[in-house]
mmCIF file of C-alpha atoms in Angstrom:
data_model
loop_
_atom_site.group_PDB
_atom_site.id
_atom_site.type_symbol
_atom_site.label_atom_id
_atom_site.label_comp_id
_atom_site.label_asym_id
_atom_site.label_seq_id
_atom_site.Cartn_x
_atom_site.Cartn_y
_atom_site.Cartn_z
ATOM 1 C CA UNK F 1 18.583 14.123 -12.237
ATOM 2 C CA UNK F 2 17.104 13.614 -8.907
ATOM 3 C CA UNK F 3 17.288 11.329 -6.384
ATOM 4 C CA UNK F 4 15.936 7.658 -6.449
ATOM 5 C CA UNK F 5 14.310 6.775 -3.905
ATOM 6 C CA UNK F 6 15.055 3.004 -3.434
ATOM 7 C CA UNK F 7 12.031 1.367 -1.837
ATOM 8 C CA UNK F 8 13.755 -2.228 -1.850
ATOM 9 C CA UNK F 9 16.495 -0.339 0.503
ATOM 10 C CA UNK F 10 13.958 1.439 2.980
ATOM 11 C CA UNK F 11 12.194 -2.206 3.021
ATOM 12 C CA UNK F 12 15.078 -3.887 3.643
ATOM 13 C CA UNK F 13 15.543 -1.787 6.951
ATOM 14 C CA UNK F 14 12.569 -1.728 8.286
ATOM 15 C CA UNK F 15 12.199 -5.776 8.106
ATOM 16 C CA UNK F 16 15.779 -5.552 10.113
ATOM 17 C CA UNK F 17 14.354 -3.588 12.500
ATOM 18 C CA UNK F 18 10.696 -6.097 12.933
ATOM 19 C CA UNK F 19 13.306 -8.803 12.946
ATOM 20 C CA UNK F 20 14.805 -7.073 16.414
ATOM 21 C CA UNK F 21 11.141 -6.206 17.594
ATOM 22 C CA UNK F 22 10.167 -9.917 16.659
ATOM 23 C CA UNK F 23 13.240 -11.061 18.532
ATOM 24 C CA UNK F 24 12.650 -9.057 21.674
ATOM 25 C CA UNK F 25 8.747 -10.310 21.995
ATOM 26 C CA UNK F 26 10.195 -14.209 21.449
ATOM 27 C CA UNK F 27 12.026 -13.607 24.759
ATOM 28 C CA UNK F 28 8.934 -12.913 26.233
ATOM 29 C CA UNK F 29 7.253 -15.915 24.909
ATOM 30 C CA UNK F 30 5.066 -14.139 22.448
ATOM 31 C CA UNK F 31 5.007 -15.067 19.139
ATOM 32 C CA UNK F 32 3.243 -12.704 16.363
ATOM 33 C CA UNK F 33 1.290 -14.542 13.731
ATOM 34 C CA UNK F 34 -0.108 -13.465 10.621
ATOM 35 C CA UNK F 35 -2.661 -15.305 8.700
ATOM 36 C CA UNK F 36 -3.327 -14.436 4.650
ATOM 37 C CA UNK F 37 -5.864 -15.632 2.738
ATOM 38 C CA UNK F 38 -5.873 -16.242 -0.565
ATOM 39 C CA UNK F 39 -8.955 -17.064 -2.612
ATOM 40 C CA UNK F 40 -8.253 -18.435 -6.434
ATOM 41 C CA UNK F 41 -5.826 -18.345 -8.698
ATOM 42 C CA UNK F 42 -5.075 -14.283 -9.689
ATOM 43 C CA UNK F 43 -1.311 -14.157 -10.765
ATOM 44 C CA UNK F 44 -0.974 -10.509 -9.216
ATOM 45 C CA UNK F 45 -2.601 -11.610 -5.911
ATOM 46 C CA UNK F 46 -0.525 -15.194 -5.760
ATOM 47 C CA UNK F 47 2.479 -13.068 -6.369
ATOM 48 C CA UNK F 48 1.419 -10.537 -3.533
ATOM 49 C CA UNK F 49 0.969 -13.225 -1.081
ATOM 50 C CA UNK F 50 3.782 -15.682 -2.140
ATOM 51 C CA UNK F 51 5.801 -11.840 -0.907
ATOM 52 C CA UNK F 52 3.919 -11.796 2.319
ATOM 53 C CA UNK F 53 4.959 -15.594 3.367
ATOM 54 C CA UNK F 54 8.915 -14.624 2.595
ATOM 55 C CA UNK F 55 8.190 -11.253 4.585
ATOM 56 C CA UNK F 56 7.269 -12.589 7.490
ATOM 57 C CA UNK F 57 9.612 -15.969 7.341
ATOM 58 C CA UNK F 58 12.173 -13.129 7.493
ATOM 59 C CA UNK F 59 11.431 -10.817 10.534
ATOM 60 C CA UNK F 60 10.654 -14.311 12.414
ATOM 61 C CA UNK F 61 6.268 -14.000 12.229
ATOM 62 C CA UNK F 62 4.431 -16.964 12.206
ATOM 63 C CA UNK F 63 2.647 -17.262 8.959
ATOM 64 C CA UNK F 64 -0.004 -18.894 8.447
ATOM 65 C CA UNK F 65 -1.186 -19.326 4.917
ATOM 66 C CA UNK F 66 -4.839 -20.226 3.701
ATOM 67 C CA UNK F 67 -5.223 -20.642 -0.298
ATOM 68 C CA UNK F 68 -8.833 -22.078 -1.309
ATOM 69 C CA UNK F 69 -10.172 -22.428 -4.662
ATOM 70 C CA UNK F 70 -12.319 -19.698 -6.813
ATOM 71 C CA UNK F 71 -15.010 -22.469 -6.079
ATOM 72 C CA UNK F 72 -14.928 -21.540 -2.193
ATOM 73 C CA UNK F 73 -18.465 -20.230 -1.159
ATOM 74 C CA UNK F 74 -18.750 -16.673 0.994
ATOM 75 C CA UNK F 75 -20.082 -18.923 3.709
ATOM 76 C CA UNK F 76 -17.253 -20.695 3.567
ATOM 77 C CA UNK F 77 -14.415 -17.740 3.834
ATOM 78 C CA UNK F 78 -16.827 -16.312 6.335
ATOM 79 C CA UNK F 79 -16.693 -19.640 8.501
ATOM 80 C CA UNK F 80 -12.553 -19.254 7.816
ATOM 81 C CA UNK F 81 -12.315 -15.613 8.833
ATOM 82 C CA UNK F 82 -14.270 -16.820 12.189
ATOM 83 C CA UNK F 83 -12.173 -19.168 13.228
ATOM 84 C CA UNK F 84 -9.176 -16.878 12.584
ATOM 85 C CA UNK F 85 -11.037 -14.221 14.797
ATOM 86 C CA UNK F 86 -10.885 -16.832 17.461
ATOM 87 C CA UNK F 87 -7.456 -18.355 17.247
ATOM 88 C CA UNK F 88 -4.763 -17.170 19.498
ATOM 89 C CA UNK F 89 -2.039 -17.710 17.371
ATOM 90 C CA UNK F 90 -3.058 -14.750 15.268
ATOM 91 C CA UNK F 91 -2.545 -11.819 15.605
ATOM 92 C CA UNK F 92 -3.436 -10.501 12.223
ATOM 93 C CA UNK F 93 -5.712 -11.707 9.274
ATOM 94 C CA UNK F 94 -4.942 -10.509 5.851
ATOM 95 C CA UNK F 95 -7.731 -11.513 2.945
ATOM 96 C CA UNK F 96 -6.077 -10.712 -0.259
ATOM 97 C CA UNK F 97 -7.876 -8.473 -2.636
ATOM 98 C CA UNK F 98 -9.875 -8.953 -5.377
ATOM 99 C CA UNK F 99 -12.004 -11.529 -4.176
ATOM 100 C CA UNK F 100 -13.979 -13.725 -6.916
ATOM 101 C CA UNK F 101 -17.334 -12.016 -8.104
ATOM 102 C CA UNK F 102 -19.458 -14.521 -6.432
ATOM 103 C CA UNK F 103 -18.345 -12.876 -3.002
ATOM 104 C CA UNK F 104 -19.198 -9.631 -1.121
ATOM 105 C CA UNK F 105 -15.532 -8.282 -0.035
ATOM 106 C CA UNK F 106 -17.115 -5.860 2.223
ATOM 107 C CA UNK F 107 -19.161 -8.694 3.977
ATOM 108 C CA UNK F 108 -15.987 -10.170 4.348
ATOM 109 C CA UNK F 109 -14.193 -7.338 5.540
ATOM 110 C CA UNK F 110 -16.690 -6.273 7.808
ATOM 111 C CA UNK F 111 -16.394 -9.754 9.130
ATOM 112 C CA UNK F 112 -12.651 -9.204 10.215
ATOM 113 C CA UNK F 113 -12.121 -8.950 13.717
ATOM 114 C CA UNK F 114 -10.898 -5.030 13.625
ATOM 115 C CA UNK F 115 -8.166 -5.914 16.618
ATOM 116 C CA UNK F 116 -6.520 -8.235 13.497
ATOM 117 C CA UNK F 117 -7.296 -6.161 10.311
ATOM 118 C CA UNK F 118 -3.930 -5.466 9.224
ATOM 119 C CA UNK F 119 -4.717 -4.059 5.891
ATOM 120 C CA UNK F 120 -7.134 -1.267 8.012
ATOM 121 C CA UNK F 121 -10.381 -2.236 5.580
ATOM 122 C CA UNK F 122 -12.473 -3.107 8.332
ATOM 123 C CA UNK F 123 -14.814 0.527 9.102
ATOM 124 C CA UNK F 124 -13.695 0.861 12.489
ATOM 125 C CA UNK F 125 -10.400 0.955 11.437
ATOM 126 C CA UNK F 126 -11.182 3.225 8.539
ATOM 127 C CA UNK F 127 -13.408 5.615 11.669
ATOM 128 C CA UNK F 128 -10.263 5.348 13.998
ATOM 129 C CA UNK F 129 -8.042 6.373 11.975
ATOM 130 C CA UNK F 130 -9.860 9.408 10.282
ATOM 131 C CA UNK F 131 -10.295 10.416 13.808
ATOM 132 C CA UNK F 132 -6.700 10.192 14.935
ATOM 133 C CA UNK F 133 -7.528 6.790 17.198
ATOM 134 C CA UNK F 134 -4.151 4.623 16.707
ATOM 135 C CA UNK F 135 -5.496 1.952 14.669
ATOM 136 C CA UNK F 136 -4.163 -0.230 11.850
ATOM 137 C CA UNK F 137 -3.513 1.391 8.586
ATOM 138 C CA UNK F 138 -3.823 1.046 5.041
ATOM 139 C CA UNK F 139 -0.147 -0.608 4.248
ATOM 140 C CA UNK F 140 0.237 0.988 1.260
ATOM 141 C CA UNK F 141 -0.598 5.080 2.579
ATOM 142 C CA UNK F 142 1.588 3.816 5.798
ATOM 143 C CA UNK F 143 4.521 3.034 3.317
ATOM 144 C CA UNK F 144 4.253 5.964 1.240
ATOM 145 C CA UNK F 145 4.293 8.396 5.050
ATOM 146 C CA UNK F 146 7.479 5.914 5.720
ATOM 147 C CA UNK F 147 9.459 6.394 2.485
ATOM 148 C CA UNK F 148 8.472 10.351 3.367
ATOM 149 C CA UNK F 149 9.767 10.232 7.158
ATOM 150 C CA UNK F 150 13.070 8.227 5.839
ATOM 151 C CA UNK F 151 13.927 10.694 3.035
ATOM 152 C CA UNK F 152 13.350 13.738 5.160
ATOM 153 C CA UNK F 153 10.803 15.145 2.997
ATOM 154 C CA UNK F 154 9.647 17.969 4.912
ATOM 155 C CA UNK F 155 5.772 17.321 4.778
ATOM 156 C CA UNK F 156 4.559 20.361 7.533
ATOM 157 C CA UNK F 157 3.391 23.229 5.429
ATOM 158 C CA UNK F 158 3.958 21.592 2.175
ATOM 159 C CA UNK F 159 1.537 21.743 -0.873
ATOM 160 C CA UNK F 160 0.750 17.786 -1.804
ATOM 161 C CA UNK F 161 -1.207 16.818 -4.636
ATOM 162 C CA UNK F 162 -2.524 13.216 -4.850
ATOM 163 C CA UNK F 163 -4.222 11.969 -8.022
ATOM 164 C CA UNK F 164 -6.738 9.354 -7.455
ATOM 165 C CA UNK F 165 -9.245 8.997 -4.716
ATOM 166 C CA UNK F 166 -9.602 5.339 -3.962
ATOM 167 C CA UNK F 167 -10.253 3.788 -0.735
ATOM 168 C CA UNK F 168 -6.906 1.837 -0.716
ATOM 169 C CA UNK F 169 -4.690 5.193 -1.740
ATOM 170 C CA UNK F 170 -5.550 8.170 -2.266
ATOM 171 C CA UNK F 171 -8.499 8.655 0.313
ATOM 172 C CA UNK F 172 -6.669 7.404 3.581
ATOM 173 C CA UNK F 173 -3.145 9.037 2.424
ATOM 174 C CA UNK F 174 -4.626 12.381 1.933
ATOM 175 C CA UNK F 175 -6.133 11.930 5.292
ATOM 176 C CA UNK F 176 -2.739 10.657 6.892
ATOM 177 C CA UNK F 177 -0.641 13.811 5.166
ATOM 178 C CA UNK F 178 -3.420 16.256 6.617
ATOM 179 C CA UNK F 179 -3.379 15.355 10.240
ATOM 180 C CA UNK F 180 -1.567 16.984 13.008
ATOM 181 C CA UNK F 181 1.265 14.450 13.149
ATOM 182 C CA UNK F 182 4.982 14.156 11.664
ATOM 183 C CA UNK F 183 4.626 13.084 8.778
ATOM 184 C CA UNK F 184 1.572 15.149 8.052
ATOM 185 C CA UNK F 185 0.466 19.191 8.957
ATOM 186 C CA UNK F 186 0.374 19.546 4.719
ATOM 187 C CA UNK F 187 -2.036 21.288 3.017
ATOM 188 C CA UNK F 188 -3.328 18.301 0.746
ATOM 189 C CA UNK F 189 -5.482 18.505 -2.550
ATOM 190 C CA UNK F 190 -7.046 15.411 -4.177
ATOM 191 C CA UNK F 191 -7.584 15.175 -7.878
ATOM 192 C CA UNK F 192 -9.017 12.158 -9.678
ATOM 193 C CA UNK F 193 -11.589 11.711 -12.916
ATOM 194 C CA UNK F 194 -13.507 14.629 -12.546
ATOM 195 C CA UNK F 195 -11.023 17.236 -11.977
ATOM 196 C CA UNK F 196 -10.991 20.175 -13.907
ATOM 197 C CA UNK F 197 -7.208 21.627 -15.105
ATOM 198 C CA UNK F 198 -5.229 18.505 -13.338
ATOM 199 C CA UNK F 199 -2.297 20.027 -14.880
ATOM 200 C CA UNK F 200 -3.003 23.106 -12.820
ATOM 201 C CA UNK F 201 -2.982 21.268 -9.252
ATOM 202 C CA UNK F 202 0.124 19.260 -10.116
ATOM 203 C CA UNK F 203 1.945 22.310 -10.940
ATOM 204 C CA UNK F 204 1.282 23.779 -7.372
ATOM 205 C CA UNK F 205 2.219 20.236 -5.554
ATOM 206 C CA UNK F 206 5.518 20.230 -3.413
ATOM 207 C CA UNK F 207 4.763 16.450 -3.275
ATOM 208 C CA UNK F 208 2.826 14.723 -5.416
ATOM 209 C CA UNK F 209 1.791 10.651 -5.109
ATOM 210 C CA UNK F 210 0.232 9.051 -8.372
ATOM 211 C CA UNK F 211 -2.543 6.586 -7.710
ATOM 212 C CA UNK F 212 -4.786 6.657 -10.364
ATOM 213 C CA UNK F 213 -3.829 3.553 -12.222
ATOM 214 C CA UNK F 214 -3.333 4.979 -15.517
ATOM 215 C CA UNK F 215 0.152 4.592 -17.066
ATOM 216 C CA UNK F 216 2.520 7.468 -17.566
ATOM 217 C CA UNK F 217 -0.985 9.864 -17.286
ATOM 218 C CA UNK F 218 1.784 12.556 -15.714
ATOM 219 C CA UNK F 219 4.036 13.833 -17.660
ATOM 220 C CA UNK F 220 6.988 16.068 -17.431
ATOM 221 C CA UNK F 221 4.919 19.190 -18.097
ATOM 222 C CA UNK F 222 3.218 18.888 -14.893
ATOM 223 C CA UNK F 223 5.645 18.919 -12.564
ATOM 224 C CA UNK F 224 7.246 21.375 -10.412
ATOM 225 C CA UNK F 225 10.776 21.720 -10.307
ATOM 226 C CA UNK F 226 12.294 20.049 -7.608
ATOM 227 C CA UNK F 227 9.008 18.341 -6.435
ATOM 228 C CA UNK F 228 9.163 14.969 -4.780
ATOM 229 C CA UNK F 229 6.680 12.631 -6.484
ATOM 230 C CA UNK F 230 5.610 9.546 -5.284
ATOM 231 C CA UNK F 231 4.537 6.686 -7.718
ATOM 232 C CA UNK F 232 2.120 4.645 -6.009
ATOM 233 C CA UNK F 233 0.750 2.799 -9.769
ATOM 234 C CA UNK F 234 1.798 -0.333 -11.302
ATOM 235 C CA UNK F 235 0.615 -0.869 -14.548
ATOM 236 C CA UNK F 236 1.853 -3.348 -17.609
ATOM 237 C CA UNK F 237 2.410 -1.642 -21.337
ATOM 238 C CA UNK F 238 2.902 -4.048 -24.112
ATOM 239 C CA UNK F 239 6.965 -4.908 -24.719
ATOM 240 C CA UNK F 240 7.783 -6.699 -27.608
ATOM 241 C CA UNK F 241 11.394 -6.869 -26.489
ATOM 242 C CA UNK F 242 10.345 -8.660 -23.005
ATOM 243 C CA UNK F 243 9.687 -12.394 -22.575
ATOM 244 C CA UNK F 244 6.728 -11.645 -21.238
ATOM 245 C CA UNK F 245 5.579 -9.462 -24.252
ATOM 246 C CA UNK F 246 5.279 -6.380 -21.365
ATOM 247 C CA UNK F 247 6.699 -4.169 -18.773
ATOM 248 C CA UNK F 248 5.913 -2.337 -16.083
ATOM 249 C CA UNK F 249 5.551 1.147 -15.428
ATOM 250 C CA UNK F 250 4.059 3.490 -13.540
ATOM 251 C CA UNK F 251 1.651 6.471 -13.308
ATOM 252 C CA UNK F 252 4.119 9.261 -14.089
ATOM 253 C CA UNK F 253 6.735 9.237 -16.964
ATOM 254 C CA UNK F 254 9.508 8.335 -15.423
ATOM 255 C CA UNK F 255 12.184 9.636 -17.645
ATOM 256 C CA UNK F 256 10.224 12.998 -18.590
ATOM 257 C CA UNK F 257 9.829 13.363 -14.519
ATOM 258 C CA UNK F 258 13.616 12.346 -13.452
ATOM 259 C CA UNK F 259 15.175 15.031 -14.647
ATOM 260 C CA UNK F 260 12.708 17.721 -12.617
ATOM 261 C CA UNK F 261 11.358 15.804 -9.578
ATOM 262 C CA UNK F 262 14.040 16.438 -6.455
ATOM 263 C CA UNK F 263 12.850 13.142 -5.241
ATOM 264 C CA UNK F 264 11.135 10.346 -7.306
ATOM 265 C CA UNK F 265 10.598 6.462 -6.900
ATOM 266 C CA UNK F 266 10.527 4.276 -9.428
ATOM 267 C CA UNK F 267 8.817 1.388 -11.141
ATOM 268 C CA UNK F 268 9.393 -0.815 -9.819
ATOM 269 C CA UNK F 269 11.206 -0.389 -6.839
ATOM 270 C CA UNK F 270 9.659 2.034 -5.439
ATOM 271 C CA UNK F 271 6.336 1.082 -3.517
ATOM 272 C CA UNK F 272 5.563 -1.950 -5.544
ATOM 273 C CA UNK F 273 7.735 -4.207 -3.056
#
């Protein structure tokens, strides 16, 4: 069986470590303050940011927390994300993802002041960083290069395979593992929809991270032996045994991929913190 790799742990010590950082920059009189806003009522996304609050109450970040109705106009977040652009107690504005229908996202990204886009939507962050420019990233590629770097997963040279091309995932992380930089120099090949013979790429992949939102879409048979595969989806299955009539899994097949993978996290508890 290989080794689980415990995201809760790695978590765990990296918030110690903020905590110190956070500690060291309250000396100083500097205080770092993040600001999330949260626009209706999604479970997932109230969940998400209810996370974020207890993350930074932790490492000692002011949080500041903004949660408006589904009613709330664009004008209205827009107005909001303005006067978080311009208030020097933040440092960094997070609008959680999916907005209602009724608003443009990428208006209201583009509206983010990039010097505070923590989640790296904002297009210069998105051009600085496909450039090499130190810029924020996308958290979730920057976690999955930090589980790498703190498992010692040699990524220079290595064959890594990431299904699913989304903006949020699989686009900036292929990016990330590609670049001259440690974690990084791989050789990276991304699969999604259209891809002919997926089985054939997996097969090949050294690493391979699963972010294509499908549950348990790779199985055992597609996996190298010894490969370290990173399960970036989250996805609910009907449970009749659960109280909440489902459970969560992720993209690969966990037990098929245990027993093969060198390396594997799980879900949860892997990336889906």
């Amino acid at each position: 069986m290989g080794n689980i790799i415990d995201g809760k742990q790695v978590a765990k010590e990296i918030r110690e470590e903020l905590k110190a950082e956070t500690t060291l920059l309250k000396e100083k009189n500097i205080v770092p303050g993040l600001a999330v806003v949260l626009v209706g009522e999604d479970p997932a996304s109230i969940s998400y940011v209810t996370g974020k609050k207890r993350a930074c109450e932790e490492v000692g970040i002011l949080s500041k927390s903004y949660e408006l109705p589904a009613t709330t106009t664009e004008d209205e977040l827009l107005k909001l994300v303005s006067t978080l652009n311009n208030d020097n107690e933040v440092n960094g504005i997070l609008v959680q993802l999916p907005l209602p229908k009724h608003i443009d996202e990428l208006k209201v990204i583009n509206a983010i002041d990039p010097n505070k886009d923590v989640d790296g939507f904002h297009p210069v962050s998105i051009g600085n960083m496909m450039i090499g420019v130190d810029t924020f990233l996308p958290c979730t590629p920057f976690g999955i290069l930090k589980l790498l770097e703190r498992e010692n997963v040699k990524t220079e040279g290595a064959e890594v395979v990431v299904v699913g091309r989304s903006n949020t995932v699989g686009a900036p992380v292929a990016n990330m593992l590609f670049k001259k930089s440690n974690p990084g120099n791989a050789t990276v090949t991304i699969c999604h929809t259209r891809t002919k013979n997926l089985k054939e790429h997996c097969l090949k992949a050294d690493i391979l991270i699963a972010a294509a939102g499908r549950a348990n879409m790779i199985t055992k048979d597609m996996i190298k032996p010894g490969a370290v595969i990173i399960d970036v989806g989250v996805n609910r299955v009907e449970d009749n045994t659960k109280k909440s009539g489902y459970r969560l899994v992720g993209d690969v097949d966990f037990n098929g991929a245990k027993d093969i993978a060198s390396k594997i996290t799980p879900v949860p508890g892997g990336l889906d913190l």
